[in-house]
Structure formats: structure tokens, C-alpha cells
Amino acid sequence: MSFSFDTKNELCRLPVQRRCCAQAEAYGILLYCHTFSSSEVRIITENPNFAARLPRLFQRAFDLRFDRQPDLETERTGKMIFQIRSREKLDHIIDLLGYDPRQSLALHINFAMVEEECCRASFLRGCFFAGGSITDPAKRYHLELTSSHLQASRELEVLLRESGYPPKSVSRNGSSVTYFKQSDQIEDFLTLIGAPAAAMRIMSTKVEKGIRNSVNRRLNCDSANLDKAVEAAQIQGAAIRKLEAAGRLKELPDKLQETAALRLAHLELSLSELAETFDPPVTKSCLNHRLRKLVELAENL
């Protein structure tokens, strides 16, 4: 199952209660479904839970049944089609949504239908049911709503901005796409339309990604520091051996001779660890100064 499929299943578990909210949700579905015109309503889905919700929703919203719908006892896979072609039913829907059944149907959002916050959330849920999709957050953050009705899509963008969710939009294959790419905006949108579990999953994934990236950065940093330490120890060891071969090592002060001997004996140790081997221990800064002096003397030979 995809993340988008699971999210819509979560939304399907919400009860169909208030009539105004049922009409708002059905309105969103109609604006973003396959076909909504004065001659036909056609809704196509492959989600059996959404298919089971549609008859109850339209009965509650418009007090009518679909002219054609799948037998959910036998048809629960593949594309399931819901259709209304009855002139009387279509006029009833169009009239309830605030359009004039006698005029050609120019689809736009009737903002009077979504004035209440509960109705606005239901309307956006309907849009997501019919035209929405969301990418698995483990891959990337992306939620989109796709409609073939340009005016309705533009007005949806205005509605989302007024609700505090500024989206982006693009045209794709003749359709208008409204989308979000910010994880926090997607989380807020999902919570608003009734999918808090999906929103929490995005939050959890984001936290996991943050921890994983932090660990990787730390490991990369530690690895780089280790490489630098190994390289520095090799340079120091080569410099000490060069001084020793030239007979200069025994001419140096006792502290430098002691440092050279311990460095050669413990090339695998970091500066902090090597500093602890002295008796008494020296500071890391002091040890670094001594080793730098040995390398400079070797370079001057």
C-alpha cells in the first residue's frame, strides 16, 4: 500500500455526520473528480474504502443514489465507476451547490459553501479524495491536488492561502496542479482534513531523517579527523626518524627527545591520548608545539 492510499483510508474512517459538511466534502469531490458537468457526474476510484464511502456521502449530502455504481461485494479491485446521468438528479446537485441548472456549468468554488471551518475542512478533504496524492515522506515531501478545472484550481489556491496554507501551482498535461513541498505545511493540511496519523508519520520520518543525517555528519567528521590525525602522526614519525638518522635527535633538549621517543612508540595515538602517556602528563597544546618543533627541525636539515 502507498502512503497516499493509507492516508485516504484514514480519512475514510471519519464519520459522515452534518449535512452541510457532507455537501462540502461531496462538492470537493465533484470539482476534482473525473467528470462533473450538467450532463454527467463520473467518479472513478481504485480505493475500496473510498468507494464504500461515496454512496453514504451522496445520500447524506444530496439525498440521492448513483445511477451506476459497482457492487462492492464482488468489485473491490481495479477501477470502480460511480455515475449520475439523470437530469433531475444533476439539476438537484447543481442547484444545491449554488449554480443555475438552466445555464451552462462553469465550474468555480462557491465560497458560501465553505464559510464554516468544519465545512472548509470537509471541502478540502473531498478535493484530496478525488484529486489528491501524497508522496512517501521517506522519499520526499510532496502533496498535490490536480484538477482539469482551471478556475476552480485558482480559487482553491486562494482558499488555501486564506486558511494559512500558501501552496504553489503548476500546469501539467492540461491540468492545474496545486501542491505543497514543505513538510510542516503538509502536516498542517493533513491534520486539518482529518488525517493526524499521516501527519504524525511525516513528523516521525522527519525526526528520523534528522537523526540519521546528524549521525552521518558526525561519522564523516570523525572519519575526516581520524584521517588527519593518522596523516599528522606519519609526518611526525618520518621527521623524527630523519632527525635520528642525521644524528641530530640526541642533541635536542630532553623534553623534545622524550616527545620523539613516545611519538615513535605510539604512532596510533591521537594527540590527547599521547599527551596522557607523559609522566607527568602534558597538555595537548604543549605536545602539539613540541611535535611541530620536531617537524620544523627535520625540514631544515
Coordinates of N, CA and C in Angstrom, one line a residue, residues 44 64 74 137 146 166 181 200 203 256 269 283:
I44 N -14.3 8.0 -10.6 CA -13.5 6.8 -10.7 C -12.5 6.6 -9.6
L64 N -29.7 11.3 -2.6 CA -29.9 10.6 -3.8 C -28.9 9.5 -4.0
T74 N -18.6 -7.8 -4.8 CA -17.8 -8.5 -5.8 C -16.7 -7.7 -6.5
P137 N 6.9 10.1 2.7 CA 7.8 11.1 3.2 C 9.3 10.6 3.4
T146 N -4.9 17.8 -8.1 CA -4.9 18.0 -9.5 C -6.4 18.1 -10.0
P166 N -0.2 28.5 2.2 CA 0.1 29.0 0.9 C 0.8 27.9 0.0
K181 N 5.4 21.5 -0.8 CA 6.6 20.8 -0.7 C 7.3 20.9 0.6
M200 N 1.5 12.7 11.7 CA 2.4 12.2 12.7 C 3.5 11.3 12.0
M203 N 6.0 13.6 10.6 CA 6.8 14.2 11.6 C 7.9 13.2 12.1
L256 N 62.2 17.4 24.1 CA 62.0 17.0 22.7 C 62.4 15.6 22.5
L269 N 48.2 6.7 18.4 CA 47.5 7.5 19.4 C 47.2 8.9 18.9
T283 N 49.9 19.0 28.4 CA 48.7 19.4 27.7 C 48.8 19.1 26.2

